[in-house]
Every structure is written in C-alpha cells, then in structure tokens.
Short mmCIF file of C-alpha atoms and ligand atoms in Angstrom, two decimals:
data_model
loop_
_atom_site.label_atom_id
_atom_site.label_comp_id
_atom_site.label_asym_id
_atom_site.label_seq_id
_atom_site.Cartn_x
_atom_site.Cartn_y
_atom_site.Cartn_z
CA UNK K 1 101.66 94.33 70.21
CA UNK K 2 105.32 95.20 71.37
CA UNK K 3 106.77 94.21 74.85
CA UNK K 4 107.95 96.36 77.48
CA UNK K 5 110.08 95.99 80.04
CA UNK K 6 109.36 97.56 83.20
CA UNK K 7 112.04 100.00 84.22
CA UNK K 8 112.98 101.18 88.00
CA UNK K 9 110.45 103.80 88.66
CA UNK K 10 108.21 102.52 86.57
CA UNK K 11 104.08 103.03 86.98
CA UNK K 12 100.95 101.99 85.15
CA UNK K 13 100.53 105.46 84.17
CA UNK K 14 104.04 106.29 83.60
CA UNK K 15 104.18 103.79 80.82
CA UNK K 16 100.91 104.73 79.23
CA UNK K 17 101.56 108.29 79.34
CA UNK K 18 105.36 107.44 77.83
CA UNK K 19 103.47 104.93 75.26
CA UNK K 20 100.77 107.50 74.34
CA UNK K 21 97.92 105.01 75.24
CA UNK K 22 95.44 105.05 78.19
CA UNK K 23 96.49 103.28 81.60
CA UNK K 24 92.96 101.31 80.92
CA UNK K 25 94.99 99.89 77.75
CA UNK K 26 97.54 98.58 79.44
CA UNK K 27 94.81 96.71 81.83
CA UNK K 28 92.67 95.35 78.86
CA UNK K 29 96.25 93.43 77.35
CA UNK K 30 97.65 92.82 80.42
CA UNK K 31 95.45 90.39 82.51
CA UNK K 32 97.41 90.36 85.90
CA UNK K 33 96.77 93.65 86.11
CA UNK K 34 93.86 94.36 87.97
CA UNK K 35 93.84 97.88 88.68
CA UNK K 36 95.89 101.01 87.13
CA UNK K 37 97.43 101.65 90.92
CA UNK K 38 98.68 97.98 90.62
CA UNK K 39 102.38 97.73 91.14
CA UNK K 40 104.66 96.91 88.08
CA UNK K 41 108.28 95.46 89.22
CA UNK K 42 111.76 96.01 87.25
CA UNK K 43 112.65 93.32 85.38
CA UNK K 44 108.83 92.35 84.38
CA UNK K 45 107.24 92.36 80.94
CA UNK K 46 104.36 93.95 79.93
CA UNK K 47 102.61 93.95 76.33
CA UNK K 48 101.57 97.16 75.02
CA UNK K 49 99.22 97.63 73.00
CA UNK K 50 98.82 99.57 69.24
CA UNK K 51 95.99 101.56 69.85
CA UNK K 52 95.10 103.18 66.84
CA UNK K 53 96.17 106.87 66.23
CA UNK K 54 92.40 108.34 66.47
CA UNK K 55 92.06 106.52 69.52
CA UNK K 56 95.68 107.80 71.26
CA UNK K 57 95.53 110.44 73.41
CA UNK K 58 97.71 112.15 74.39
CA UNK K 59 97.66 112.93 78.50
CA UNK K 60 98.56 116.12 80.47
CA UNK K 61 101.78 115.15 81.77
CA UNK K 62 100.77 115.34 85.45
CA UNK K 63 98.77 112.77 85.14
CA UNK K 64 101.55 110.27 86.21
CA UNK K 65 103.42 109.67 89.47
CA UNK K 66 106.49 111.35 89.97
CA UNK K 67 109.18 109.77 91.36
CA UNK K 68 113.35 110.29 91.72
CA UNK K 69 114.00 109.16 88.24
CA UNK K 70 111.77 112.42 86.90
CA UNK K 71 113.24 114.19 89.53
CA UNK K 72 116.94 113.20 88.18
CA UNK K 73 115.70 113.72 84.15
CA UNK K 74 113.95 117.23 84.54
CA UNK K 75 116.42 118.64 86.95
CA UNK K 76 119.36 117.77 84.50
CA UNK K 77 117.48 118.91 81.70
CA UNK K 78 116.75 122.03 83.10
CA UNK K 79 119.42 122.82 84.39
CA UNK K 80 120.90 121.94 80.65
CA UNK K 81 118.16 124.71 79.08
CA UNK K 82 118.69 127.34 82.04
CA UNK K 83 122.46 126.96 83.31
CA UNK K 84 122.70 130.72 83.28
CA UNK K 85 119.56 131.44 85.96
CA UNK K 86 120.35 127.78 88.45
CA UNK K 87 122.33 125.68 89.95
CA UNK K 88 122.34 122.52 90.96
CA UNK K 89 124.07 120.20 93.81
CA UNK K 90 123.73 117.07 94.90
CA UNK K 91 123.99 117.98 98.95
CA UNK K 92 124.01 113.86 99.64
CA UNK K 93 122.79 110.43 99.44
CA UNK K 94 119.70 108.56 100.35
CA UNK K 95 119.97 105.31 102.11
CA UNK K 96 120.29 103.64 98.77
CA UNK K 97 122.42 105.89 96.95
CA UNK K 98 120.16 108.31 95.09
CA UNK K 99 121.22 111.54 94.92
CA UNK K 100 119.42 114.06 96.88
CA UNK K 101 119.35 117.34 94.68
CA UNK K 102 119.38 120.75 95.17
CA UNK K 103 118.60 123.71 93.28
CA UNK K 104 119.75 126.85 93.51
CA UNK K 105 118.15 130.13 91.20
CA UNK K 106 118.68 134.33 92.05
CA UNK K 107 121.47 135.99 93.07
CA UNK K 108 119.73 138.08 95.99
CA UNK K 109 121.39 137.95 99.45
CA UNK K 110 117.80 136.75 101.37
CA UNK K 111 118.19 132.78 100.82
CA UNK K 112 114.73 131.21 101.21
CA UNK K 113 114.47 127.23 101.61
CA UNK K 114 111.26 125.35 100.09
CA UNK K 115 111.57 121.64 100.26
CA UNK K 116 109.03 118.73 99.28
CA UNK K 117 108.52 115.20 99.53
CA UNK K 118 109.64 114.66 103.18
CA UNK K 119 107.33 111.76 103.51
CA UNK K 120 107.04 109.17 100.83
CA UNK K 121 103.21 109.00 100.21
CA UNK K 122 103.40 112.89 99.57
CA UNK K 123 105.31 112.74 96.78
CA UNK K 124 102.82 115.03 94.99
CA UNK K 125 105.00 118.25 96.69
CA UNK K 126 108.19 117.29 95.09
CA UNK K 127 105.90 117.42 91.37
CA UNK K 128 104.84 120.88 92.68
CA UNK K 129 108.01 122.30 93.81
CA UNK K 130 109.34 121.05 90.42
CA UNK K 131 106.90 122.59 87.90
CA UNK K 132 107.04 126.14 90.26
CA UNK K 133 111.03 125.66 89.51
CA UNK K 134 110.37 125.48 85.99
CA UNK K 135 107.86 128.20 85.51
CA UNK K 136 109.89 130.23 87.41
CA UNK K 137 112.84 129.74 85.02
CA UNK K 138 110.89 129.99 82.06
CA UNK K 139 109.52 133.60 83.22
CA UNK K 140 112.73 134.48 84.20
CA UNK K 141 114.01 133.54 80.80
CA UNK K 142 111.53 134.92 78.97
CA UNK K 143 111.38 138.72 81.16
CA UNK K 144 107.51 137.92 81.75
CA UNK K 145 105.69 138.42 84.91
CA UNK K 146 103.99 135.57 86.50
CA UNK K 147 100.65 136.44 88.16
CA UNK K 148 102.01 140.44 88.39
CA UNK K 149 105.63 139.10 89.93
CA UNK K 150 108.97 140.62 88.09
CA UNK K 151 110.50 137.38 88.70
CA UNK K 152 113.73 139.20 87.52
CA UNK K 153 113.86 142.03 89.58
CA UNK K 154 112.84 139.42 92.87
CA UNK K 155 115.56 137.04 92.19
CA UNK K 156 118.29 139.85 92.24
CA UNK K 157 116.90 140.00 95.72
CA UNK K 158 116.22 136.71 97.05
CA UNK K 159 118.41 133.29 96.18
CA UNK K 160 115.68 130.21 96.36
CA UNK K 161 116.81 126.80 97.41
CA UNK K 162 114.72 123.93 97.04
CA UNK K 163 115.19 120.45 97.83
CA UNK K 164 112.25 119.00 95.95
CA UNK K 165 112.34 115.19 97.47
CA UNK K 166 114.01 114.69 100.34
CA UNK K 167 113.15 111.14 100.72
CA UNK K 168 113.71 109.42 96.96
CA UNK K 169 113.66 105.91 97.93
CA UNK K 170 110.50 106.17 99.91
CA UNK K 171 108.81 107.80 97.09
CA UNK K 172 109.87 105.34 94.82
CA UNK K 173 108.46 102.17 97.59
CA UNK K 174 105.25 103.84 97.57
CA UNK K 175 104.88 104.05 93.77
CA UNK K 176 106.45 101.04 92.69
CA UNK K 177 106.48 98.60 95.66
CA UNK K 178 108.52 95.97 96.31
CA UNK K 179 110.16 93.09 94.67
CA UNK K 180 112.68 89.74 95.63
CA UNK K 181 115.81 92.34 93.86
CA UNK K 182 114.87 95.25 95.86
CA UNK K 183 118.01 95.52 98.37
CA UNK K 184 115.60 96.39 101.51
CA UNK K 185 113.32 93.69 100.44
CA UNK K 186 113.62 91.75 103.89
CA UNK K 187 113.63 94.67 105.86
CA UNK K 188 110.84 96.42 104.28
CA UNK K 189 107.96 93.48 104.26
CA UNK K 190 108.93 92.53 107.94
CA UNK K 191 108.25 96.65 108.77
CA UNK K 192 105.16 96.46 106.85
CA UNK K 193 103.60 93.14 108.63
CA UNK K 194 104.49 91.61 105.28
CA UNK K 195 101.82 93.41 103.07
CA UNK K 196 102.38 94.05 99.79
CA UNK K 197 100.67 97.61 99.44
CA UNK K 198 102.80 100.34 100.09
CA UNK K 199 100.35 103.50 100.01
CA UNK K 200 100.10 104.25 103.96
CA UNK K 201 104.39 104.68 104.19
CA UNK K 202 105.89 108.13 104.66
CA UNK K 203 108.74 106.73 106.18
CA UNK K 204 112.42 106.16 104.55
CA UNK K 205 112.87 102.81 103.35
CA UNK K 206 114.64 102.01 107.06
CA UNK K 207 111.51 103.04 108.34
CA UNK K 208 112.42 106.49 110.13
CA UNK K 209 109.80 109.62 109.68
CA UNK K 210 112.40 112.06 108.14
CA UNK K 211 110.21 114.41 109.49
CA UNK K 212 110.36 113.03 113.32
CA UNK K 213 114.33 112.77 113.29
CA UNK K 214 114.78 116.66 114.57
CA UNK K 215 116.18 117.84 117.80
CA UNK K 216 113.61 119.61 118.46
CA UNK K 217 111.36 118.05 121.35
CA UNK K 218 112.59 114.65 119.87
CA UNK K 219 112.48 113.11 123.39
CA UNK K 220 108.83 114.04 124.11
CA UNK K 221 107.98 113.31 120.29
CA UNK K 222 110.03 109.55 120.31
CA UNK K 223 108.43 108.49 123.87
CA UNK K 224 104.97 109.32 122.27
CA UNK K 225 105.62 107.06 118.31
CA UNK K 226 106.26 103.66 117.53
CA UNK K 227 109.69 102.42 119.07
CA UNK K 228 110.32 100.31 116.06
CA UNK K 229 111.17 100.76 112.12
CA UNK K 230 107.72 101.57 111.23
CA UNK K 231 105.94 102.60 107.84
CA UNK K 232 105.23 105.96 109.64
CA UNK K 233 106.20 108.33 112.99
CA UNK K 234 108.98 106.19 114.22
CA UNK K 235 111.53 108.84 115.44
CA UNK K 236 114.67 106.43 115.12
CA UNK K 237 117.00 105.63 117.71
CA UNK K 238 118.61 109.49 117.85
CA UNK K 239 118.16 112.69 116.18
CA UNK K 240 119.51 112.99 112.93
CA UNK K 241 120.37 109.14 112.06
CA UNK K 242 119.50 109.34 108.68
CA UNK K 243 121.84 110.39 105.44
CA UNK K 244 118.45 112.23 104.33
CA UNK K 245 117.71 114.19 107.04
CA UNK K 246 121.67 115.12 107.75
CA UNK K 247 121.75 116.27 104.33
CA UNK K 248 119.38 118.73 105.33
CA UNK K 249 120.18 119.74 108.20
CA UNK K 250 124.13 120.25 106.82
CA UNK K 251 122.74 122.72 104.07
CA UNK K 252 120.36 124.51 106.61
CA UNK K 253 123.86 125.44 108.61
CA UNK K 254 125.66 126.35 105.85
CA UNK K 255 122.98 128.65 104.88
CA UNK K 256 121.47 131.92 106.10
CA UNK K 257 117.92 131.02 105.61
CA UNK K 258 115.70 133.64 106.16
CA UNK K 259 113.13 131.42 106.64
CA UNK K 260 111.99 127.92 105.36
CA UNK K 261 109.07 126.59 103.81
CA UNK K 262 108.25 122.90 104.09
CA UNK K 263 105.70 121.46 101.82
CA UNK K 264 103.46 118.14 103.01
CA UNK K 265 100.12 116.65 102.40
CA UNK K 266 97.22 116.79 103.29
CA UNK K 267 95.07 119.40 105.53
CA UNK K 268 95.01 122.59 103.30
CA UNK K 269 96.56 124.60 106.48
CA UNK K 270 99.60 126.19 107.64
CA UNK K 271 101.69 125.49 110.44
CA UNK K 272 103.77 128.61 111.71
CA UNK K 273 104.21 128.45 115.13
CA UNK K 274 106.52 126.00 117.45
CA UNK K 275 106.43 126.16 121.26
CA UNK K 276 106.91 130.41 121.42
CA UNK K 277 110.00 130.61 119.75
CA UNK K 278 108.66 131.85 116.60
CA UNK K 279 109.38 135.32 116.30
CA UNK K 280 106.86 137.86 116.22
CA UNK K 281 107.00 138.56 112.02
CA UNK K 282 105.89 134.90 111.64
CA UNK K 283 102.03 136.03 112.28
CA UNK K 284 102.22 138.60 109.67
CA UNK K 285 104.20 136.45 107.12
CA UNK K 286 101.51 133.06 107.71
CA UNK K 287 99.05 135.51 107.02
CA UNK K 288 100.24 136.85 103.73
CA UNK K 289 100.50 133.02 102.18
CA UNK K 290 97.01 132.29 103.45
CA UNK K 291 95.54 135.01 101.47
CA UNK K 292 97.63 133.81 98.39
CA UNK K 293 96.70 130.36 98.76
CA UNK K 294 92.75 130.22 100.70
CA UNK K 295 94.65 128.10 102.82
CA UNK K 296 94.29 128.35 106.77
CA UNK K 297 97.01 129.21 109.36
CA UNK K 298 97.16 127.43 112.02
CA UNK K 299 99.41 128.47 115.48
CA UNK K 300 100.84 124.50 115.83
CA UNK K 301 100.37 121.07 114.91
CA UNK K 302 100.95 119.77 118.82
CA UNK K 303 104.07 117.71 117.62
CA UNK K 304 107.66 117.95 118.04
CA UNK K 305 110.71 116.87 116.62
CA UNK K 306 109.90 118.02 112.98
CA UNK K 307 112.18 120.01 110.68
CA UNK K 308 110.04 123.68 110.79
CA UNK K 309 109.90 123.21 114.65
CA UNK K 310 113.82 122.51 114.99
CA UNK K 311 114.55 125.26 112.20
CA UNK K 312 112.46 127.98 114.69
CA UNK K 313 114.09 127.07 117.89
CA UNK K 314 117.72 126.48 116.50
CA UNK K 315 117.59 130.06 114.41
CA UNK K 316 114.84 131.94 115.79
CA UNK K 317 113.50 132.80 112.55
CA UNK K 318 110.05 132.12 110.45
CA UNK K 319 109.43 128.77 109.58
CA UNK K 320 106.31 127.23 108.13
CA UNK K 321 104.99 123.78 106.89
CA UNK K 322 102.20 123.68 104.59
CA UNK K 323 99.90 120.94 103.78
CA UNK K 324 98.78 121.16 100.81
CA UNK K 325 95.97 119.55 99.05
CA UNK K 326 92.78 117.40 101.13
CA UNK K 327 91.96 114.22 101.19
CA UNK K 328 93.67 110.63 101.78
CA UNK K 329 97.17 110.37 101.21
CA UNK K 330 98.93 109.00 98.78
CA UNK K 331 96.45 111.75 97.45
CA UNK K 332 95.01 110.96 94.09
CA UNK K 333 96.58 112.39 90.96
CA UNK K 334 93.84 114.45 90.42
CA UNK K 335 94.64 116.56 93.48
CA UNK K 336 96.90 118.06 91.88
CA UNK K 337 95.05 120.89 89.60
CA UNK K 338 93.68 122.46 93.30
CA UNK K 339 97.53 122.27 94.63
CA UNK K 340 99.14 123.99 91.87
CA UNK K 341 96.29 126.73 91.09
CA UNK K 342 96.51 127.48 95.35
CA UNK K 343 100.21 126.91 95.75
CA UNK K 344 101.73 128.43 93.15
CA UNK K 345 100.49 131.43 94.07
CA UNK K 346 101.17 130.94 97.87
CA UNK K 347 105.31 129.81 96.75
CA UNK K 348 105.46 133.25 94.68
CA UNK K 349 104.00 135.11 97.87
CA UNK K 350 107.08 133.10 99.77
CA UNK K 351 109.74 134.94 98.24
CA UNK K 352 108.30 138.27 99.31
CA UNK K 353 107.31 137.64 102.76
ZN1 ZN R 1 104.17 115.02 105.76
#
C-alpha cells in the first residue's frame, strides 16, 4: 500500500487512471469514500492500493475529468512536440489567477474562433476541443487526411483559434469541490446554500454565467435571472465584469473572426440565429455542420446576453453555439465517445463553412 497525496485538480478517476488501478480500487482501501464522483481535497491522503499486474488495467485516457491542470500539461506539451504548426498565448487571467490559454494553428487569412468550457459543469467541451487540437496537429504533422480533409492545404487557408476553457476555476469547483484552503471558500458555500456538491454550477467561482455577461440584450436577459451570485444565470452587476469573459471579448476585437463557434452541453442542437441580425449565409453554414454532426439546427435559444448572440449583432457575421452531447449535465464521462465521433466531424466541417 503506498500513500498519496491529493494534488489540486485531483479526481477519483484521475488518480486511478495516473496509478493504473480501477477508481473501484481506490473505494475498496479507502473507506470514506463512498462513491467514485466523491470529492478528494488538496492536502488529503489517500492509500493506494498494489493491485496485482494481471489485474491492472490500463484505462482509455478519457475516462477521467479534465480540468485546467490537463489543460496547462497537454497544451505545453504540445505545443513542445508541434511548435512549428501552433501557437500559444495566454490572452488573461481567471478570477484566481489561472491562465486562460489560447491556441493558435494555420497560417490562412479566414480566422475561425471555437471555444469550450464556458460553463463549469460542461467541462467535457474543453476535453473535445483539446483532442480535435491534437489530431489536427498530428495529421498536419504527419501529411494525412483526416476523414477526406487535407488538413495542410486548409490551414494555409484558414488560422483556427481556440480557447478550450474559458472558465478554469469553475471547472476545477465542479470536479474537485471545495475545501477550508480554497480562497473563495466563504463565498462559494454561502452562493451554494452551503451544500457541499458542486455538479449543478456553470457559473465562475464569483458566481457570474460567463455566458450571460454579453451586451447583447443583457438588460432584458439580467431583469429575467437571479439578481444575486448564483451557481448558474446570474448576469452580474454589468456586462463584461469578469477577467474571463473580457479576455474574450479583447481577443474577439483584435481579431477578424469570420465567424465563431461556441461549444456547450447538453441538447444535441445548434443555435445560429440571434434576434435577425444573423446574416443570410448563417442558414446555409448551420446546415452544413448539422449534416456533419446528425445534430439539429435550431433558429434561437429565446435568450440574450450570450457570447454567439453579442458576436452576431456587434459584427454581423455567422455565429453558432452548439450543444453537444444529451443528457444531465455535468454529463457522464461516458458521453463522451457520441461527442467526439459527432463533433469531430462537425469542427472539421467548421473550417470550411
Ligand atoms: Zn453552456
């Protein structure tokens, strides 16, 4: 038996996966844990079992939560293996102080914009947006097509920018929870009536939707949402408060996007349209990632103040938010086999539209 002690960003599965032992391992030797979506704090120790090499097995690496300290490793270490096909920024700071990245790959003059993990309990899109990013490098690397696409001969056309987690310290609250050390402790448990359970929050960890901060019918949107710090929907107290959802908005200016695709959970649809200002390609454009991805278009969500809605009035250009996957959110690790075979297909699509 060795001890383990539990790391920042640290999950049941996460350590299993890193130990090469099941997450029901970790349950059998570790009594006060009662279920594998149990919380496990920094700081605590955990035994860890020797399971015995027949018995080890060895699990597909999504099987585990992903959270801003994956984000930080694989985009460093890619960017290490493929420094001649990206680039990457850090275009600001969360409300803690994690680095919101960005990643840059082509050298075409059409800039697209893909980003994930707006809300905290969909972290599953800033996973997906990171394994496209990879296979996309590794085709481009390698001069292989990908499902028919000359990745090569697209990225001299188009530059793709993706932010794939926009909100890092609400991804991290909803996988790891919170704990006396946590510098939001206070503010978080008196948002969240004091529970413990974290799985309902898409909010930052002030408890502003990053997704509800956009001037963009923000009035209409705020009037209608909780007037509080809430774990979801609260607009905050004026567009744009928050560092996460200025960062965004400061690299959408200094950018020519030709249009934007912003990646949520759950509903399997996508969202094209906001109030008439879309223009009149964005019909023909939804309809070209529905047939890539089975998933269904759909005119508007009948909400305001979200990023897609303040992108299309501000520019006048196609913007789209797709929800990807079905079911409950946070949704279950296994949703993710049915997002990646559907939206892998539907991202490649995006750079052609
Ligand atoms: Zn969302």
């Amino acid at each position: 038996m060795k001890t383990y002690i539990v790391k920042p960003g640290d999950t049941i599965h996460k350590v299993a996966y890193h130990h090469q032992i099941r997450p029901f391992d970790l349950l059998i030797f570790n009594p006060q844990l009662i279920t594998d979506s149990d919380y496990i704090y920094p700081g605590d120790a955990i035994n860890i079992p020797q399971v015995k090499q027949e018995k080890q097995q060895v699990r597909p690496s999504f099987e585990y939560e992903y959270g801003p300290v994956d984000l930080e490793y694989d985009v460093n270490e890619l960017q290490r293996l493929y420094s001649r096909y990206m680039k990457t920024t850090t275009i600001g700071y969360s409300v803690m102080g994690k680095p919101i990245m960005m990643v840059k790959i082509g050298t075409g003059k059409k800039e697209v914009f893909y980003s994930g993990a707006w809300h905290a309990n969909e972290w599953l899109t800033g996973k997906f947006l990171m394994m496209f990013l990879k296979q996309c490098l590794h085709h481009i690397a390698t001069d292989e097509k990908w499902f028919a696409y000359d990745l090569r001969a697209i990225f001299k056309e188009v530059t793709l920018v993706i932010v794939p987690m926009v909100n890092p310290d609400g991804v991290e609250l909803v996988q790891q929870g919170i704990y006396p050390d946590h510098p939001y402790f206070e503010e978080v448990l008196y948002i969240n009536k004091g529970a413990r359970r974290f799985d309902h929050w898409s909010s930052n960890i002030r408890g502003v939707d990053l997704n509800h901060q956009w001037p963009a019918g923000w009035d209409i949107e705020a009037k209608e949402s909780p007037q509080e710090p809430w774990p979801r929907h609260y607009s905050g107290q004026a567009p744009l408060t928050e560092p996460e959802a200025k960062a965004i908005y400061n690299i959408t200016n200094q950018h020519q996007f030709a249009y934007v695709l912003a990646f949520h959970s759950q509903g399997q649809v996508i969202y094209w349209g906001y109030r008439g200002y879309e223009p009149d390609e964005s019909k023909e454009m939804v309809t070209k990632l529905s047939l890539a991805s089975s998933y269904e278009p759909i005119h508007t969500a009948d909400s305001d103040g979200g990023y897609k809605d303040w992108f299309i009035q501000e520019t006048g250009r196609p913007g789209f938010t797709i929800e990807v996957g079905n079911g409950t959110n946070p949704l279950p690790l296994s949703a993710f086999s049915e997002i990646w075979s559907n939206n892998a297909k539907l991202a490649l699509a995006g750079l052609c539209l």
